[in-house]
mmCIF file of C-alpha atoms in Angstrom:
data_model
loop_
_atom_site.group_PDB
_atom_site.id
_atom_site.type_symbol
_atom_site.label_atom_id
_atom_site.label_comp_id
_atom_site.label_asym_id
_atom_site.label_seq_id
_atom_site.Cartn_x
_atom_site.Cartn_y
_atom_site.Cartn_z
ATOM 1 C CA UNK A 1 112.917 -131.992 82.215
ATOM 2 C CA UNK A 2 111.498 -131.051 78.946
ATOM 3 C CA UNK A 3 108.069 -129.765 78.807
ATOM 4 C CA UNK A 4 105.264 -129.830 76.490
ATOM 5 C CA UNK A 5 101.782 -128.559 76.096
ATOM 6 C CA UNK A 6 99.327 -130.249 73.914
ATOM 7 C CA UNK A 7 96.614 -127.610 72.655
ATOM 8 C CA UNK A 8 92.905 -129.545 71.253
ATOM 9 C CA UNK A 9 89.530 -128.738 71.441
ATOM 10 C CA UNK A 10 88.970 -132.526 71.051
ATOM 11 C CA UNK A 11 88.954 -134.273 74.714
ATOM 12 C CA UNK A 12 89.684 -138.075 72.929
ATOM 13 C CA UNK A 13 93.108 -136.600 70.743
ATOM 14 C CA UNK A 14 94.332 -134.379 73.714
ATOM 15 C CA UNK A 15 94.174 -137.421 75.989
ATOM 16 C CA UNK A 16 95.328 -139.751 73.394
ATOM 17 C CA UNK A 17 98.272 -137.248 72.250
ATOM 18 C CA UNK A 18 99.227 -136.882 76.177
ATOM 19 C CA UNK A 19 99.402 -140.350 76.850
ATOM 20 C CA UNK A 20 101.414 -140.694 74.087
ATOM 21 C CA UNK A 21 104.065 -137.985 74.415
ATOM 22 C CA UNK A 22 104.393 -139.702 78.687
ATOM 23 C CA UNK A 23 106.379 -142.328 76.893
ATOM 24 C CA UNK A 24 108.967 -140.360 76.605
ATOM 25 C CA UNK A 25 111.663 -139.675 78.924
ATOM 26 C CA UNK A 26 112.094 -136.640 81.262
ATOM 27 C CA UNK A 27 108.925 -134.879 79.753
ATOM 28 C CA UNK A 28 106.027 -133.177 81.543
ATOM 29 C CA UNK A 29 103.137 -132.904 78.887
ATOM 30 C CA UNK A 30 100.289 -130.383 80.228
ATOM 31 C CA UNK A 31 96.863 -129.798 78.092
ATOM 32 C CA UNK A 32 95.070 -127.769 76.799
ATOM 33 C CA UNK A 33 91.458 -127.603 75.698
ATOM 34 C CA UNK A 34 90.769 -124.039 75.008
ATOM 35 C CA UNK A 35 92.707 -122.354 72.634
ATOM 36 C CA UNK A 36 91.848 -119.055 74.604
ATOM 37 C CA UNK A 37 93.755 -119.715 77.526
ATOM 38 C CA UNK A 38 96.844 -121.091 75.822
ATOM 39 C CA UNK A 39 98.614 -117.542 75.814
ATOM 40 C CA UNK A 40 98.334 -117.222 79.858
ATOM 41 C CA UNK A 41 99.533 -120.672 80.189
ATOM 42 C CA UNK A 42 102.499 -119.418 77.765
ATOM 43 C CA UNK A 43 103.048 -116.932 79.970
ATOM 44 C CA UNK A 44 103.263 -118.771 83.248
ATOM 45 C CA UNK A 45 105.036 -121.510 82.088
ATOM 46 C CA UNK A 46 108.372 -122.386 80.125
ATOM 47 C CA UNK A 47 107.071 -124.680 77.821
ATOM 48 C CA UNK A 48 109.501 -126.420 75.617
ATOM 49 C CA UNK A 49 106.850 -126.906 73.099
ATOM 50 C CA UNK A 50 103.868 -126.436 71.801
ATOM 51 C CA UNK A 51 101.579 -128.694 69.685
ATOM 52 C CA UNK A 52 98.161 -127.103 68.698
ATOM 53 C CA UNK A 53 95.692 -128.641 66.448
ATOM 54 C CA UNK A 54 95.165 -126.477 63.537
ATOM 55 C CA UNK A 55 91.280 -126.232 63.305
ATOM 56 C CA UNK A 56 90.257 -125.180 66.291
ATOM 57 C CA UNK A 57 86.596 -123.212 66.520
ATOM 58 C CA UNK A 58 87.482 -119.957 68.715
ATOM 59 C CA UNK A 59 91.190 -119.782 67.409
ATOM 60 C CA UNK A 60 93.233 -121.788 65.509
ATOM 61 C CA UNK A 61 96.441 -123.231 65.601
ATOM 62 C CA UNK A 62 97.969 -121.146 62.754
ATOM 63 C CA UNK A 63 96.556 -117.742 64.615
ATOM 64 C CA UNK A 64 97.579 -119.334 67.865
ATOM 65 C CA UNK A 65 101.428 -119.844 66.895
ATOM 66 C CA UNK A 66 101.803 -116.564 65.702
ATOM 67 C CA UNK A 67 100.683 -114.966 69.276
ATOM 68 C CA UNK A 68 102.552 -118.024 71.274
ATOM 69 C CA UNK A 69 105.891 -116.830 68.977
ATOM 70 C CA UNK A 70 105.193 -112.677 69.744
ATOM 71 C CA UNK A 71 105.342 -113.604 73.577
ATOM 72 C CA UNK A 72 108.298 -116.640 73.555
ATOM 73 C CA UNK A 73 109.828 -116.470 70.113
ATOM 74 C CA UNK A 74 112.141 -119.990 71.695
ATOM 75 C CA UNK A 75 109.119 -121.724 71.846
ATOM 76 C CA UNK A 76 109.057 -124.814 69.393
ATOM 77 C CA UNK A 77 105.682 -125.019 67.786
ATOM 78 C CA UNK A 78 104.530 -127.509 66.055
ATOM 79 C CA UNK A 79 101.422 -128.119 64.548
ATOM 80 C CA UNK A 80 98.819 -131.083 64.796
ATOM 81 C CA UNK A 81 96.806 -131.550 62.077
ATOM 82 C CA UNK A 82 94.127 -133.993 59.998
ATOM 83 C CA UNK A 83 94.469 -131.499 56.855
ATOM 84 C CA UNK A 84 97.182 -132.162 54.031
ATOM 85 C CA UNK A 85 100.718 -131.485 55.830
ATOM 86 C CA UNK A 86 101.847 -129.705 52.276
ATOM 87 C CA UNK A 87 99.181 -126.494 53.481
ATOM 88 C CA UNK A 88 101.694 -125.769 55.955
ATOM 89 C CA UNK A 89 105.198 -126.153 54.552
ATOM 90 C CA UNK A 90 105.275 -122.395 54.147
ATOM 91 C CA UNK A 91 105.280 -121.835 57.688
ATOM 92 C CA UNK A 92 108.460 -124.593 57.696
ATOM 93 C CA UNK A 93 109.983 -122.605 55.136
ATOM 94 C CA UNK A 94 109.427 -119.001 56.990
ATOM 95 C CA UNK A 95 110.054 -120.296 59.928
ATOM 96 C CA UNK A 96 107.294 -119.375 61.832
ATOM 97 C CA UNK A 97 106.872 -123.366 63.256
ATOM 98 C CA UNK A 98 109.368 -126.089 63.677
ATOM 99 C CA UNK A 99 107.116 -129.159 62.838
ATOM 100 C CA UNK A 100 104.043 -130.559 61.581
ATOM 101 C CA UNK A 101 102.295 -133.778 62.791
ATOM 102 C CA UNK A 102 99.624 -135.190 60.944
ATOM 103 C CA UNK A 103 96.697 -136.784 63.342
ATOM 104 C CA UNK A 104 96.814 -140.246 61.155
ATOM 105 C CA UNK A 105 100.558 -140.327 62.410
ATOM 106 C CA UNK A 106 101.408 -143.652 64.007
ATOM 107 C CA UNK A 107 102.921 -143.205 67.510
ATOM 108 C CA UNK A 108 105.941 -143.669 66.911
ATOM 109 C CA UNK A 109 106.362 -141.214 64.369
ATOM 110 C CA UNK A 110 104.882 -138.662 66.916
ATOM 111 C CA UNK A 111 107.555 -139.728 69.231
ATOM 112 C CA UNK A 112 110.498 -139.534 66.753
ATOM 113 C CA UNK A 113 109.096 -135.545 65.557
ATOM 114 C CA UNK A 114 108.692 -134.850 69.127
ATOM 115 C CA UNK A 115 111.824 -136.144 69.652
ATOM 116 C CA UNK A 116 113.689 -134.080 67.083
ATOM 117 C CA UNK A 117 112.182 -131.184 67.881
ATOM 118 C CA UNK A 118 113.458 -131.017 71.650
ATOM 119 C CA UNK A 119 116.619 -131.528 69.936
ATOM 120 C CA UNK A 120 115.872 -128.557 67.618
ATOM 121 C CA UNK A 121 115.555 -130.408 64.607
ATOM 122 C CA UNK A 122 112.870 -131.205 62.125
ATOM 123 C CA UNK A 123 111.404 -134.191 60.658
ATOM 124 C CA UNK A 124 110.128 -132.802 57.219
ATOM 125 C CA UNK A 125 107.970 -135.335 55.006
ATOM 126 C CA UNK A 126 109.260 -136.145 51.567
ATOM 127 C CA UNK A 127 107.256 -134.264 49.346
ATOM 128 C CA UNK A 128 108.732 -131.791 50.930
ATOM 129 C CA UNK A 129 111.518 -131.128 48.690
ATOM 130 C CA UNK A 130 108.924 -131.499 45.983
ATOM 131 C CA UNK A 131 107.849 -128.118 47.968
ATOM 132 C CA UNK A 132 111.084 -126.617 48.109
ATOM 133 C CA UNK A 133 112.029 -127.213 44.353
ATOM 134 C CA UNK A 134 109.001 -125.640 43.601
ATOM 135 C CA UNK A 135 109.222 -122.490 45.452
ATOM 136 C CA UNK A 136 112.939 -122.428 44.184
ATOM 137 C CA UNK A 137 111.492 -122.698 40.449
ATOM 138 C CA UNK A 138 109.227 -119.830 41.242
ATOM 139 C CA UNK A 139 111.934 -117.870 42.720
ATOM 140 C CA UNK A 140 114.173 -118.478 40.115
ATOM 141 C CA UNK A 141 111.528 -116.991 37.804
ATOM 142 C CA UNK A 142 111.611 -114.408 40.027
ATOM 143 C CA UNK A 143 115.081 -113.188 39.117
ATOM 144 C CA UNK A 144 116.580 -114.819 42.500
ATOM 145 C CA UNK A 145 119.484 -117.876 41.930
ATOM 146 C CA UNK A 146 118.691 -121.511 41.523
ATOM 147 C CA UNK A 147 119.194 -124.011 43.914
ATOM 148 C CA UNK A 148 122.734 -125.739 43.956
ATOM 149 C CA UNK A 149 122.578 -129.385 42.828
ATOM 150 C CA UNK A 150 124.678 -129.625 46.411
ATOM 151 C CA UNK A 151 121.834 -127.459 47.821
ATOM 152 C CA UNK A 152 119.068 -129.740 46.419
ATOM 153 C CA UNK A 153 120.924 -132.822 47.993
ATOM 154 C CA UNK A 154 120.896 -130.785 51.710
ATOM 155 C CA UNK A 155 117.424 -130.491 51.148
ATOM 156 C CA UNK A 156 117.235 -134.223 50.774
ATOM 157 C CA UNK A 157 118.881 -135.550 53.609
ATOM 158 C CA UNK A 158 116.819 -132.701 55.763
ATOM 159 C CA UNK A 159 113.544 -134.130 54.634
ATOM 160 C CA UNK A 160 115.080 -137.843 55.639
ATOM 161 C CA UNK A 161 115.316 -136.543 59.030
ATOM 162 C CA UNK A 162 119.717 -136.331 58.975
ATOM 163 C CA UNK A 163 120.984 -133.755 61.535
ATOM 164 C CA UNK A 164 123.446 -131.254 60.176
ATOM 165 C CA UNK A 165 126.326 -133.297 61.345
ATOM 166 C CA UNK A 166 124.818 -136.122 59.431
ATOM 167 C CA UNK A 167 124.667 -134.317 56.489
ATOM 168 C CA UNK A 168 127.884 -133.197 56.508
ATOM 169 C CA UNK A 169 129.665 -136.685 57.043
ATOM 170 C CA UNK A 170 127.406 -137.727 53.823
ATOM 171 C CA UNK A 171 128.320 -134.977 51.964
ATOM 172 C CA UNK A 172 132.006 -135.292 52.921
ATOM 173 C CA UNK A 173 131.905 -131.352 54.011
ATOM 174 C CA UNK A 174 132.127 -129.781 57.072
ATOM 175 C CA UNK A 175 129.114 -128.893 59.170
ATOM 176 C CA UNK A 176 129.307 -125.245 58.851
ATOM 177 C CA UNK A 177 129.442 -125.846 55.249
ATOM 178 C CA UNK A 178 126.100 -127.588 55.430
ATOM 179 C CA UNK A 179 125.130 -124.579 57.724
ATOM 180 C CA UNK A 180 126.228 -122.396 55.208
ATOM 181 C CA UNK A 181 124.590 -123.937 52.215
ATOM 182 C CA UNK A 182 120.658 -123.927 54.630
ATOM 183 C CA UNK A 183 121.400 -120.036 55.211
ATOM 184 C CA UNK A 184 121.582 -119.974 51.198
ATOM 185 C CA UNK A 185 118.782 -121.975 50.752
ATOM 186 C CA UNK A 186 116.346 -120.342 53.060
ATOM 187 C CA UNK A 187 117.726 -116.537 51.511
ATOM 188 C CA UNK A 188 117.223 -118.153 48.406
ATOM 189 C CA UNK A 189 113.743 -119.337 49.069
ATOM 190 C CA UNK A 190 112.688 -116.294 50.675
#
């Protein structure tokens, strides 16, 4: 049974956000309304993962995944937020989360990220590679290589929400190839 704990300082989303994540199967979804106490809870639990809101008023979700990852770097955290996803992607990118939610989200697109993420995998919005190309372009101007036309495609079918073994059937390549080519890409991208 996977489990989950659901970090908001706002009683009406934490509720709402539990009763939403109880849909699905073999789950046990715990809350969590002060951000305080979220590290002991850490700490006497094996949580699965973690989804804090970002703007929280005694700590916030950003600060709070950076002490949840010192203590249980396996920990998927992902983070919860009404702000503009796009803030964020650099904590995708360095992988210091494994998801974002935006608070708008319909249900089941909180189900589906949820979802991935117990299967450690991402559901990256589109813009996204909009994100990517553009740190790439900066790198790039940084002296560091360009991203692969093949690379750029990987970084397509991520943001779609394809599994590595998806992308590899696509791409007619094997999956470590497609592992191979994300190693690149994230080196590349710093």
């Amino acid at each position: 049974m996977a489990k989950i704990l659901v970090v908001d300082d706002h009683p009406v989303v934490l509720n709402g956000t539990k009763d939403i994540l109880e849909q699905l199967d073999n789950v046990r979804v715990d809350i969590q309304s002060n951000p305080r106490l979220v590290i002991k809870s850490v700490q006497m639990e094996q949580y699965d993962v973690c989804i804090l809101d970002v703007n929280m008023k005694e700590i916030d979700g950003v600060t709070l995944a950076k002490n949840i990852r010192k203590i249980k770097p396996t920990i998927k955290i992902v983070l919860y937020t009404g702000y503009n996803l796009y803030d964020f992607y650099e904590l995708l990118l360095n992988n210091e989360i494994d998801g974002l939610l935006s608070k708008e989200s319909t249900k089941e697109k909180i189900l589906h990220t949820i979802s991935a993420v117990l299967r450690s995998e991402s559901i990256l919005p589109l813009d996204f590679i909009e994100y990517v190309r553009k740190e790439a372009s900066i790198s790039v101007n940084s002296g560091h290589n360009q991203l692969s036309t093949q690379q750029l495609r990987i970084l397509e079918y991520v943001s779609e929400g394809y599994t590595n073994k998806a992308i590899s059937l696509e791409l007619k390549v094997t999956q470590r190839t497609v592992e191979n080519h994300l190693t690149r890409i994230f080196t590349i991208l710093n």
